[in-house]
PDB file of C-alpha atoms and ligand atoms in Angstrom:
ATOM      1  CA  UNK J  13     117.217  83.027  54.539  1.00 56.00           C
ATOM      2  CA  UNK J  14     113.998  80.937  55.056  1.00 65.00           C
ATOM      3  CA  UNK J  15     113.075  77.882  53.256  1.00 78.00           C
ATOM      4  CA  UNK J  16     113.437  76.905  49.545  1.00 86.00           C
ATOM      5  CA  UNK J  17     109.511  76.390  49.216  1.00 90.00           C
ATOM      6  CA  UNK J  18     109.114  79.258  46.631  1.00 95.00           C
ATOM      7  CA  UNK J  19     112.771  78.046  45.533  1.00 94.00           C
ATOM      8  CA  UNK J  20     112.977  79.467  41.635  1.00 95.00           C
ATOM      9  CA  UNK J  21     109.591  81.401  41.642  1.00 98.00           C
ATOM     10  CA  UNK J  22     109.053  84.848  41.327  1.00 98.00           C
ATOM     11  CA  UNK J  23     106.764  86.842  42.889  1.00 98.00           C
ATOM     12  CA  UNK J  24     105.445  90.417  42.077  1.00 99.00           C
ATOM     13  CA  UNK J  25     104.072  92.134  45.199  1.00 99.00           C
ATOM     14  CA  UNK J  26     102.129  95.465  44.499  1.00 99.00           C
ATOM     15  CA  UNK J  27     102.049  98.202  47.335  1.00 98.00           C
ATOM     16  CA  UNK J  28     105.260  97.071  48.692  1.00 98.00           C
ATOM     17  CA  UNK J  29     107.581 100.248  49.427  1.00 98.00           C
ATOM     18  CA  UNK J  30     106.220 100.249  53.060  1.00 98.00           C
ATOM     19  CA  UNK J  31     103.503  98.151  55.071  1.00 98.00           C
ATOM     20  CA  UNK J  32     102.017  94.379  54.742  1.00 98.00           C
ATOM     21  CA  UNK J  33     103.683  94.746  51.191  1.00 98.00           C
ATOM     22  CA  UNK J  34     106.654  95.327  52.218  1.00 98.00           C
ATOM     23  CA  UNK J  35     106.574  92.502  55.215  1.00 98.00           C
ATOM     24  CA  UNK J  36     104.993  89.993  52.536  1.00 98.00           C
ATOM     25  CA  UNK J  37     107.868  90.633  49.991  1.00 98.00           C
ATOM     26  CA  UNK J  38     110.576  90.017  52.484  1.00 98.00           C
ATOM     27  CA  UNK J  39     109.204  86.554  53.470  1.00 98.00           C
ATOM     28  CA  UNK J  40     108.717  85.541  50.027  1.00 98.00           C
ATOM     29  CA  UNK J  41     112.396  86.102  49.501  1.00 98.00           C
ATOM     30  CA  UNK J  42     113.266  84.343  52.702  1.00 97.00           C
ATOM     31  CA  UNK J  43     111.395  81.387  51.024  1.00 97.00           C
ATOM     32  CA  UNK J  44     113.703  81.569  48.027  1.00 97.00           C
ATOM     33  CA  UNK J  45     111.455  83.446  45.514  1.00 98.00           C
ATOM     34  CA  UNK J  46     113.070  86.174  43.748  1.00 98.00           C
ATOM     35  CA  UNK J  47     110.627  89.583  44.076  1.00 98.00           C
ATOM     36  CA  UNK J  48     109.218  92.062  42.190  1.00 99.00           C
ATOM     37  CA  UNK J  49     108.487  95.269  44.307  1.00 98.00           C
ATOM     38  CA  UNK J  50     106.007  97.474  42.608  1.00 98.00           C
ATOM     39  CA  UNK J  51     104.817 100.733  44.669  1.00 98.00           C
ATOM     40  CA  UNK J  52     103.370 104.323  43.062  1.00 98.00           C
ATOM     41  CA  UNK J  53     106.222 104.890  45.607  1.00 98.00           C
ATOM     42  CA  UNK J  54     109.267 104.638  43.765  1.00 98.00           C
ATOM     43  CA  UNK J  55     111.852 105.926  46.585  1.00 98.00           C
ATOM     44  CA  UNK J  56     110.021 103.208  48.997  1.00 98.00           C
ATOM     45  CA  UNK J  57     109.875 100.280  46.392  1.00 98.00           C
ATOM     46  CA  UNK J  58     114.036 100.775  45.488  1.00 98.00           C
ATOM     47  CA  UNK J  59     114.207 100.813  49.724  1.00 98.00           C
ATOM     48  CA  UNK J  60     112.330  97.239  49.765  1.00 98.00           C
ATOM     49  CA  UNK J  61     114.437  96.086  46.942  1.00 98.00           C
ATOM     50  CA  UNK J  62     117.596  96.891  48.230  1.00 98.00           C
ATOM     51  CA  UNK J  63     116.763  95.042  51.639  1.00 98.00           C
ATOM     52  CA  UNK J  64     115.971  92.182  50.115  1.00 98.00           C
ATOM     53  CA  UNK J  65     118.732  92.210  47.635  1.00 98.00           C
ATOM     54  CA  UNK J  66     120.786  92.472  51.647  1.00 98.00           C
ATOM     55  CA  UNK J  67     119.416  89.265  52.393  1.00 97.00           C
ATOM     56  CA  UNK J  68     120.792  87.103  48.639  1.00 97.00           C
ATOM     57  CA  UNK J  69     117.492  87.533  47.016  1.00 97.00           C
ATOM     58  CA  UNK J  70     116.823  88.924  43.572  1.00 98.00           C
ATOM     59  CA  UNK J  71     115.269  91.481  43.203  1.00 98.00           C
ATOM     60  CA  UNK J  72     113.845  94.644  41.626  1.00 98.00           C
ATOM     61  CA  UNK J  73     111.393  97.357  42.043  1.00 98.00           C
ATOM     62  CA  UNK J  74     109.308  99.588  39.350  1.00 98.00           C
ATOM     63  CA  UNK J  75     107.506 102.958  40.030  1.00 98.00           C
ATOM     64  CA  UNK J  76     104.253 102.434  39.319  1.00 98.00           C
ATOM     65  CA  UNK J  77     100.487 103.653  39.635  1.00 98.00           C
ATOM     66  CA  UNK J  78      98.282 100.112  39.322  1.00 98.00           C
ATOM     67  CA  UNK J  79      95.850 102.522  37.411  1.00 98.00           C
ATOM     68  CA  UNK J  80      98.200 103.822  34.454  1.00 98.00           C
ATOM     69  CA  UNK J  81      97.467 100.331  32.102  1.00 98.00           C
ATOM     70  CA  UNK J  82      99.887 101.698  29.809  1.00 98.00           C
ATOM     71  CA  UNK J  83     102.807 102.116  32.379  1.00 98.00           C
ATOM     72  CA  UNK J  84     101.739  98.737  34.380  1.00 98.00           C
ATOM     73  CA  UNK J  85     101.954  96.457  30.942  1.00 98.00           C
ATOM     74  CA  UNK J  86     105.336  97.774  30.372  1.00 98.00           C
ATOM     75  CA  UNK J  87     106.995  97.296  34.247  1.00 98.00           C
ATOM     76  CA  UNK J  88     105.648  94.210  33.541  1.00 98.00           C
ATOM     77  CA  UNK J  89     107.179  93.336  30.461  1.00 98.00           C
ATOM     78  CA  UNK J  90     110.568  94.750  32.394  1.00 98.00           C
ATOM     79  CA  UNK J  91     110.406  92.531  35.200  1.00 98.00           C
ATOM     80  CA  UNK J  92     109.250  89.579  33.408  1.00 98.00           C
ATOM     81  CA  UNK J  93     112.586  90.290  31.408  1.00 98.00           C
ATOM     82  CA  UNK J  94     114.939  91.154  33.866  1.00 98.00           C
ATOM     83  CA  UNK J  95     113.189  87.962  36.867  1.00 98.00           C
ATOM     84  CA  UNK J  96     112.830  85.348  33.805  1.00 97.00           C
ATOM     85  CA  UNK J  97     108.806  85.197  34.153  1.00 98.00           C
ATOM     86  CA  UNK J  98     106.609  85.810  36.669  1.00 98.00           C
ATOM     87  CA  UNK J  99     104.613  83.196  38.590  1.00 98.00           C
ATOM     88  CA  UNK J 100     103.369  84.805  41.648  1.00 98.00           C
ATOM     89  CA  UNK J 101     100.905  88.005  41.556  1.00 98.00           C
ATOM     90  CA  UNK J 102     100.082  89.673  45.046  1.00 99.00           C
ATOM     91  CA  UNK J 103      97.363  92.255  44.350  1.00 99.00           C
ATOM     92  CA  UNK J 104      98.447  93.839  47.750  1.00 98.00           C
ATOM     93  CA  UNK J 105      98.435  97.732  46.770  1.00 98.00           C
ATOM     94  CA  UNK J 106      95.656  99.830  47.543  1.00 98.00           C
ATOM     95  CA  UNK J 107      94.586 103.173  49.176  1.00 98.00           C
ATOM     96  CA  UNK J 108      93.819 102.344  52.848  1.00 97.00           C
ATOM     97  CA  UNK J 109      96.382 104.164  55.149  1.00 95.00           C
ATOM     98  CA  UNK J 110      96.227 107.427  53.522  1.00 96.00           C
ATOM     99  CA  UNK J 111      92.363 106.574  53.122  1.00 97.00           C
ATOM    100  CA  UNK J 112      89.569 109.559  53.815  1.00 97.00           C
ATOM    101  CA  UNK J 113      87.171 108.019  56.388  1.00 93.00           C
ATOM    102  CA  UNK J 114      83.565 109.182  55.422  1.00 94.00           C
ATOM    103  CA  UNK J 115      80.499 107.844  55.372  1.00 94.00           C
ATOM    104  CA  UNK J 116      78.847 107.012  51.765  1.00 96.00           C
ATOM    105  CA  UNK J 117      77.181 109.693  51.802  1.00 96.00           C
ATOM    106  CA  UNK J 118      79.482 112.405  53.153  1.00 95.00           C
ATOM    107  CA  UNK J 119      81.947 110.382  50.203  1.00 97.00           C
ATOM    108  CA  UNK J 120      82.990 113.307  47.836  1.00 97.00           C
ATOM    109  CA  UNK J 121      82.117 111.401  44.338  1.00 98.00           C
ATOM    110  CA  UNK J 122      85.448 112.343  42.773  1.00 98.00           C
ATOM    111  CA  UNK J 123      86.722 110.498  45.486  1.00 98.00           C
ATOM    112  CA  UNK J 124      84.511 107.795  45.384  1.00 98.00           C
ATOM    113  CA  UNK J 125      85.712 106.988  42.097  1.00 98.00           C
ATOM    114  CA  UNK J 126      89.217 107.122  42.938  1.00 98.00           C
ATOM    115  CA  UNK J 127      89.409 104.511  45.881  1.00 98.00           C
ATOM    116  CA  UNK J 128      87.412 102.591  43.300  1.00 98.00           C
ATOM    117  CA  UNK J 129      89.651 103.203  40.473  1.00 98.00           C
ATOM    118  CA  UNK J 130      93.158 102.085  42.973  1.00 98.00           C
ATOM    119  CA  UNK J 131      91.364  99.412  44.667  1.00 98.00           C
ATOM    120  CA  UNK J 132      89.866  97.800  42.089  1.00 98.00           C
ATOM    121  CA  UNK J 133      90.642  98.670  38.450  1.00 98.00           C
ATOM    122  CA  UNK J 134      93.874  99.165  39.934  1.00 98.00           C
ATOM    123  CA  UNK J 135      94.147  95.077  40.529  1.00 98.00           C
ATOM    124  CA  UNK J 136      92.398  94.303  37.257  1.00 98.00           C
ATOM    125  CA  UNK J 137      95.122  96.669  35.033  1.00 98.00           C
ATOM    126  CA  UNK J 138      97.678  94.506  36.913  1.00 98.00           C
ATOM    127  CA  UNK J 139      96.172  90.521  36.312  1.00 98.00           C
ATOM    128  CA  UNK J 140      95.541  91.556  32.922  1.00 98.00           C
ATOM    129  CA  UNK J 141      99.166  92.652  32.560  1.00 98.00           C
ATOM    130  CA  UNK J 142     100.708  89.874  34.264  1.00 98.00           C
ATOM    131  CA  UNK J 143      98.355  87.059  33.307  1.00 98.00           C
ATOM    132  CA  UNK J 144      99.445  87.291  29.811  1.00 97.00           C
ATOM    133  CA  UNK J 145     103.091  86.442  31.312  1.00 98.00           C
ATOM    134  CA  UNK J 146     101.805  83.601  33.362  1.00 98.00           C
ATOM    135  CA  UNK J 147     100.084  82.025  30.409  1.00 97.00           C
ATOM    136  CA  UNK J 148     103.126  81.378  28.303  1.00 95.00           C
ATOM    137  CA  UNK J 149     104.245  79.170  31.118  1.00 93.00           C
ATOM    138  CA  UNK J 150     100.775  77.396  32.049  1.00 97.00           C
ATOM    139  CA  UNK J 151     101.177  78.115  35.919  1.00 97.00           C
ATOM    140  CA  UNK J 152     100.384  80.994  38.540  1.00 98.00           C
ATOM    141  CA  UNK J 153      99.214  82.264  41.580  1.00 98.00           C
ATOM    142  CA  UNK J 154      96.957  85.313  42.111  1.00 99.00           C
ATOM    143  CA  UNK J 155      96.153  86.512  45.353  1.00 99.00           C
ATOM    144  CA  UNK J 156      93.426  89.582  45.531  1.00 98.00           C
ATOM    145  CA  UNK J 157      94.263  91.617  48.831  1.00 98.00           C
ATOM    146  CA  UNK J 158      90.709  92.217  50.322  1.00 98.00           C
ATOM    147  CA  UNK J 159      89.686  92.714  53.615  1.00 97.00           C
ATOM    148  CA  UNK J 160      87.327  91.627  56.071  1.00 94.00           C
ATOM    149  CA  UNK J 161      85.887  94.552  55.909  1.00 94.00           C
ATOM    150  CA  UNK J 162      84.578  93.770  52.573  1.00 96.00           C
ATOM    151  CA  UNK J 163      81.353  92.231  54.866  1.00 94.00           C
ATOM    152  CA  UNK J 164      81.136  95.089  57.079  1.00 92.00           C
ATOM    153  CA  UNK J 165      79.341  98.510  56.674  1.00 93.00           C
ATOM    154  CA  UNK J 166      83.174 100.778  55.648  1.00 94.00           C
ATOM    155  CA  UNK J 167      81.505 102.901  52.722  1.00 97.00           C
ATOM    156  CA  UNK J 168      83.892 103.030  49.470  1.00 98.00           C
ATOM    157  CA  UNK J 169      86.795 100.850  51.048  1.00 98.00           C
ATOM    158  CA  UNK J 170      84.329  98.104  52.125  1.00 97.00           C
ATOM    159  CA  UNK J 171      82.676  98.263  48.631  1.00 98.00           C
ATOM    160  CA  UNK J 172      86.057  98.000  46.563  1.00 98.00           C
ATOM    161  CA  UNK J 173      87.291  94.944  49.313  1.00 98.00           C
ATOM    162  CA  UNK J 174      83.546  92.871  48.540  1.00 98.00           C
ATOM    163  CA  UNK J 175      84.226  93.749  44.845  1.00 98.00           C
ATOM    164  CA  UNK J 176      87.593  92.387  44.327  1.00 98.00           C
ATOM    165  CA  UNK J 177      86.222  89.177  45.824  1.00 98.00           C
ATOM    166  CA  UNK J 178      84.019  89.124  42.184  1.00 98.00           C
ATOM    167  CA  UNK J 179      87.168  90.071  39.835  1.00 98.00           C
ATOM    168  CA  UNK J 180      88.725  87.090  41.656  1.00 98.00           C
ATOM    169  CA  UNK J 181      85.740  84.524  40.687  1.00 98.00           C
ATOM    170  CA  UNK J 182      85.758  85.725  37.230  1.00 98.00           C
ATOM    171  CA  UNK J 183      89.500  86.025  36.603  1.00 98.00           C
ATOM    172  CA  UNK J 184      89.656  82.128  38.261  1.00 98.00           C
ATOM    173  CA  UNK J 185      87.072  81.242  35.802  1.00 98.00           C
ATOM    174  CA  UNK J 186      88.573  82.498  33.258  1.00 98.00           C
ATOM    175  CA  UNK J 187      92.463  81.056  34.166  1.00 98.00           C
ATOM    176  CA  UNK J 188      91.870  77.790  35.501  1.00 98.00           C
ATOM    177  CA  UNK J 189      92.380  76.561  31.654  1.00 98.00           C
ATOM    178  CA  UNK J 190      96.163  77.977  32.104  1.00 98.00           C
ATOM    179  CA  UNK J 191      97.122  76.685  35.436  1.00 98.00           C
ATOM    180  CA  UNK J 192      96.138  79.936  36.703  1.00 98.00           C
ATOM    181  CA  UNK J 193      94.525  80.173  40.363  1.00 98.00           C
ATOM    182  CA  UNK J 194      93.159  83.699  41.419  1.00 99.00           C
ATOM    183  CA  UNK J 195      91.941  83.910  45.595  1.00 98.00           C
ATOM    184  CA  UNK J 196      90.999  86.474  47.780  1.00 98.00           C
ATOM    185  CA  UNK J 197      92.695  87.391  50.916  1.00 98.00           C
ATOM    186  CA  UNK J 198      90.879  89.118  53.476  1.00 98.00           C
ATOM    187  CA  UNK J 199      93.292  90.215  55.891  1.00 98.00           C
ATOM    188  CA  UNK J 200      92.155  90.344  59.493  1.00 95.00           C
ATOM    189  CA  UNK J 201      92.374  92.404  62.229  1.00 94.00           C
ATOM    190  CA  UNK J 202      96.431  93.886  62.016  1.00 95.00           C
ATOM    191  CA  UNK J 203      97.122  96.958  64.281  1.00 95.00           C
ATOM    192  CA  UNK J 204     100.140  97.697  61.533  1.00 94.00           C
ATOM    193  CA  UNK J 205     100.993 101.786  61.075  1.00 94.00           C
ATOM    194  CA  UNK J 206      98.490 101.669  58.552  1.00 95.00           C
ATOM    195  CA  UNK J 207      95.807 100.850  60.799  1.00 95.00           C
ATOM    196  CA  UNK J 208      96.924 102.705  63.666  1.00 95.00           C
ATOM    197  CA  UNK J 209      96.274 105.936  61.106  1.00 94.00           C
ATOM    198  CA  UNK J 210      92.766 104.906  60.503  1.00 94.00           C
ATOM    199  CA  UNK J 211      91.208 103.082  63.908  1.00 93.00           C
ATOM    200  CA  UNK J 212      91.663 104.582  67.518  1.00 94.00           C
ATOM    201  CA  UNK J 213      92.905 101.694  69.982  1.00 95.00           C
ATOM    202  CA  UNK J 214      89.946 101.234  71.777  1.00 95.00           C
ATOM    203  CA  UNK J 215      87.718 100.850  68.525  1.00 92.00           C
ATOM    204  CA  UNK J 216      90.343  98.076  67.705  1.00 93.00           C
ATOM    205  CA  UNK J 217      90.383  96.406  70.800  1.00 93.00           C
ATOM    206  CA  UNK J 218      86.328  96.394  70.822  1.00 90.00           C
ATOM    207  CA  UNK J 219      86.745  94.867  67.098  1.00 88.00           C
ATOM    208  CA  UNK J 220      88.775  91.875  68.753  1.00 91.00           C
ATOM    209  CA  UNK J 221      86.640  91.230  71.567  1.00 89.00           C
ATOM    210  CA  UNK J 222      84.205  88.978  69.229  1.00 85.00           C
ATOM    211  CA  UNK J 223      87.264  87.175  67.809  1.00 90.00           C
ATOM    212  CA  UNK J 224      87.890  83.434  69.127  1.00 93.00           C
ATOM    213  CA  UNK J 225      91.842  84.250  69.046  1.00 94.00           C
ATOM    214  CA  UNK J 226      92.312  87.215  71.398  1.00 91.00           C
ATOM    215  CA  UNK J 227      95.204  88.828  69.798  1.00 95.00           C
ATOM    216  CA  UNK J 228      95.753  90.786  66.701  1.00 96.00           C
ATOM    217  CA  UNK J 229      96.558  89.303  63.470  1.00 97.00           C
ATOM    218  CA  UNK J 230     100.776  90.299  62.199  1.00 98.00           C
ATOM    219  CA  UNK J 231     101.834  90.214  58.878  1.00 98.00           C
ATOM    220  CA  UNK J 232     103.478  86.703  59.386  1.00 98.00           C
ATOM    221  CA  UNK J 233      99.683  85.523  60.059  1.00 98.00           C
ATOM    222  CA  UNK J 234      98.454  86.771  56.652  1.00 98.00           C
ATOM    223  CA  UNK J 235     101.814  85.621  55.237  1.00 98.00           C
ATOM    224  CA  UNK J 236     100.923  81.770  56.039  1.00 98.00           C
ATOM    225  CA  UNK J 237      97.620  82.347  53.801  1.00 98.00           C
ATOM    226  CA  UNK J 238     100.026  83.684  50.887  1.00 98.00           C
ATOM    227  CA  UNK J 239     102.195  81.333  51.056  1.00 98.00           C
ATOM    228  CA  UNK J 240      99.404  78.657  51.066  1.00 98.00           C
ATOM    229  CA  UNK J 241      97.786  79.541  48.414  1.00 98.00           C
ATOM    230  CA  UNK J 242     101.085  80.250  45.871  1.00 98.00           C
ATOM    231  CA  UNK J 243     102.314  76.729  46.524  1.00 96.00           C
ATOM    232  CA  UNK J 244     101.742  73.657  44.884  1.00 94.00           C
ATOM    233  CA  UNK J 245      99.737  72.361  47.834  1.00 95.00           C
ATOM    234  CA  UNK J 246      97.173  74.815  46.633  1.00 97.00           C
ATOM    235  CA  UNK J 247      96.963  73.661  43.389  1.00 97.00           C
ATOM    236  CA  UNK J 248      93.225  72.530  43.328  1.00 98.00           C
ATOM    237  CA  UNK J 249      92.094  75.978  45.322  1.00 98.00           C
ATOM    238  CA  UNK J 250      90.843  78.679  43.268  1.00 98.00           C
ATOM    239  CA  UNK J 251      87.892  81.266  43.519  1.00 98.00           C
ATOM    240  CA  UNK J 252      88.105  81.141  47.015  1.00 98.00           C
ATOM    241  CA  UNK J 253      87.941  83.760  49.751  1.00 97.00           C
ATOM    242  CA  UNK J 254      90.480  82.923  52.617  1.00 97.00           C
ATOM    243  CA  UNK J 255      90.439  85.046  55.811  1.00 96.00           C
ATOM    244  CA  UNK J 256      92.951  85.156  58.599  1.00 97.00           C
ATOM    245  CA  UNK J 257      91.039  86.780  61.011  1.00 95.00           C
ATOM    246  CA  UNK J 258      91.115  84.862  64.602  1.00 95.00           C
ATOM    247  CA  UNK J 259      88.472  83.488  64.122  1.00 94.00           C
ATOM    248  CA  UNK J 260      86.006  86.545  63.524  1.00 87.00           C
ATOM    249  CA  UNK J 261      82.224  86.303  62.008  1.00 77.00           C
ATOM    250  CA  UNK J 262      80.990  88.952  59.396  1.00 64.00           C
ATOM    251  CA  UNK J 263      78.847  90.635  62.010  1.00 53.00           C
ATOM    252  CA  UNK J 264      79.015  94.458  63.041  1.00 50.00           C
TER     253      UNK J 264
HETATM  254  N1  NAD X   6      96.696  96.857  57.554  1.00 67.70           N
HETATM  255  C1  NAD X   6      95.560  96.206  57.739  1.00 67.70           C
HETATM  256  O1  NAD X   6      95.163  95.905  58.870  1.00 67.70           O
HETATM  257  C2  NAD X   6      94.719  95.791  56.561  1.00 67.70           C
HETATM  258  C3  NAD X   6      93.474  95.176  56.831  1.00 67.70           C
HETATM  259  C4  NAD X   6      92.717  94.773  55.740  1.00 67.70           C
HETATM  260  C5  NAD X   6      93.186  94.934  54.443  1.00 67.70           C
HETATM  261  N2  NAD X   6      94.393  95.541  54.232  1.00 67.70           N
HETATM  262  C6  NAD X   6      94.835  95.726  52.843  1.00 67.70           C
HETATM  263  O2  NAD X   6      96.192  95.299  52.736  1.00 67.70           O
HETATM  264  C7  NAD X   6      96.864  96.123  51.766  1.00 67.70           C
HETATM  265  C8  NAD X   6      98.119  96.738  52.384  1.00 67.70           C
HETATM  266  O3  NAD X   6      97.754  97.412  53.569  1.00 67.70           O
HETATM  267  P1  NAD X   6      98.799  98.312  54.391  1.00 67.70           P
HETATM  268  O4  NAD X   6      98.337  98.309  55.788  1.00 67.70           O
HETATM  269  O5  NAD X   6     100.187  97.884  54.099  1.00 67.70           O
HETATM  270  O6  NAD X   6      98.474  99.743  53.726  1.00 67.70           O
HETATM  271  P2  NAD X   6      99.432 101.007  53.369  1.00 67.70           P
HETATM  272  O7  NAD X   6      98.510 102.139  53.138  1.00 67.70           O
HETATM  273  O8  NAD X   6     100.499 101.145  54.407  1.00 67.70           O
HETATM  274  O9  NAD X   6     100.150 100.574  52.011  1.00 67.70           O
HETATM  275  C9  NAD X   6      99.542 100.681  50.751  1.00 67.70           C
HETATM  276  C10 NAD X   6     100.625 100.716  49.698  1.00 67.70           C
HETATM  277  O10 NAD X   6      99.972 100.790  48.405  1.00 67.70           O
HETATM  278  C11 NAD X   6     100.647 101.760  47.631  1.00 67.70           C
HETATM  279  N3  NAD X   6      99.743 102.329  46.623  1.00 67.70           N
HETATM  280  C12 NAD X   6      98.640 103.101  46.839  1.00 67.70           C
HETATM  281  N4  NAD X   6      98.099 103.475  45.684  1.00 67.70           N
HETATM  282  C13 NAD X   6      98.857 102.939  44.695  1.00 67.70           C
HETATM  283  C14 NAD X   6      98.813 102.989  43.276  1.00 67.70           C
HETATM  284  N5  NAD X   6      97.861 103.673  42.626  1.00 67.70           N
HETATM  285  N6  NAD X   6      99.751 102.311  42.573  1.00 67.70           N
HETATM  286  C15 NAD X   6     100.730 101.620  43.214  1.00 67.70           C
HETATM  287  N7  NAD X   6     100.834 101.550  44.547  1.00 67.70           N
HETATM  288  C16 NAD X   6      99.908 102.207  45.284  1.00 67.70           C
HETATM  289  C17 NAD X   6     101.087 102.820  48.641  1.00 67.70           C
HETATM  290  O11 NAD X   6     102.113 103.661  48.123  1.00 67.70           O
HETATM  291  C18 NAD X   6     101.530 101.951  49.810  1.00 67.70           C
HETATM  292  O12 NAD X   6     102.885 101.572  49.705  1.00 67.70           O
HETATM  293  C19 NAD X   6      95.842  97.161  51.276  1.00 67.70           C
HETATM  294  O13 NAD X   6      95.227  96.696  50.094  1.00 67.70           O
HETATM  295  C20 NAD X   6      94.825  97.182  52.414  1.00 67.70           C
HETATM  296  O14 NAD X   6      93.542  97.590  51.977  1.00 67.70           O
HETATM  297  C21 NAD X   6      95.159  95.986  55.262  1.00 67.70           C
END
């Protein structure tokens, strides 16, 4: 195991059968959290559960679709039960490596609205669900999973990415009273098997040429943002938008 930093906390990671999820749930256990593993992937989220269980951790893993408010409020109410609480809230699932690349306006609108409704409503169904937990112990850390393509022309992913960035300044505003933060994280460039689905090599390795770090970002690199901002070191950060990117501008 890791360090003890997140020593007593626990942390509910969304999207976390496979993918940065998956990678972000392990490390929190490694720092001594115990983990919630929540995936529309139920086969995947018991896999993740059982690996970190492997390592000493506690841990457990729920079946669920982020959409279904009904069926999100009561996994909550399970793990809260079965952790003791919840402090930590990773926003993390969302429909990118299965995602249909179109253009907005070759975007079917039935489809449109579902990216929209997993991406975003998806992320509110789960801070309103969890938030209520937090409260009762007057501390917790949200962390939005955006991207920086939320400043880039991407069509219905880019759009859902710029909007979470919103639900997390209203959500902070609306927390801070409870010793709530909520922040975005818009993960950088990461050439994971998610990625790999979605952007040819060369397109990547054009994308990185304008970054001051010439490399690609790893889940470890978005990790050290996560980790930031559920600590107590972050305790006076909230509403913010941090982006581990290399060192890349929003241009296109
Ligand atoms: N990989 C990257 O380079 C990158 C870059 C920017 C942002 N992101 C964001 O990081 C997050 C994770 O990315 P990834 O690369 O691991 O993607 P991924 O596609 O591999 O994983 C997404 C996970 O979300 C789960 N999921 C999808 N819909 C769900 C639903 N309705 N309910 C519950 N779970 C659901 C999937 O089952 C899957 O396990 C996503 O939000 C993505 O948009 C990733």
């Amino acid at each position: 195991m890791g360090s003890s930093l997140l020593s007593g906390k626990v942390a509910l990671v969304t999207g976390a059968a496979r993918g940065l999820g998956r990678d972000y749930a392990r490390r929190f256990a490694q720092d001594g959290a115990a983990v919630a593993v929540v995936d529309l992937d139920g086969d995947g989220a018991r896999r993740t559960a059982a690996e970190l269980i492997d390592i000493g951790a506690s841990a457990c893993s729920e079946a669920v679709d982020i959409c279904d408010s009904a069926g999100t409020a009561s996994a909550v109410t399970r793990i809260a039960q079965s952790l003791g609480g919840i402090d930590i809230l990773i926003n993390n699932a969302g429909i990118w490596g299965d995602l249909k690349m179109t253009t907005v306006l070759e975007t079917d609108v039935d489809y449109w609205r579902t990216v929209l409704d997993v991406n975003v409503t998806g992320c509110f169904v789960m801070t309103k669900a969890v938030a209520s937990v937090m409260k009762q112990r007057g501390w917790g850390r949200i962390v939005n999973v955006s991207s920086q393509g939320a400043w880039k022309p991407g069509g219905i992913y880019s759009l859902t990415k710029l909007a979470l960035h919103s639900l997390s300044y209203s959500a902070a505003a609306e927390l801070a009273q409870h010793g709530i933060t909520v922040n975005s994280l818009a993960v950088g460039p990461t050439y994971n098997a998610a990625t790999q689905r979605q952007v040819p090599p060369e397109a990547f390795e054009r994308g990185l040429a304008t970054n001051l770090i010439k490399r690609a970002g790893t889940s470890d690199d978005m990790y050290g943002a996560i980790r930031y901002l559920c600590s107590d070191d972050a305790a006076y950060v909230t509403a913010q938008v941090i982006s581990p990117n290399g060192g890349q501008f929003p241009q296109f």
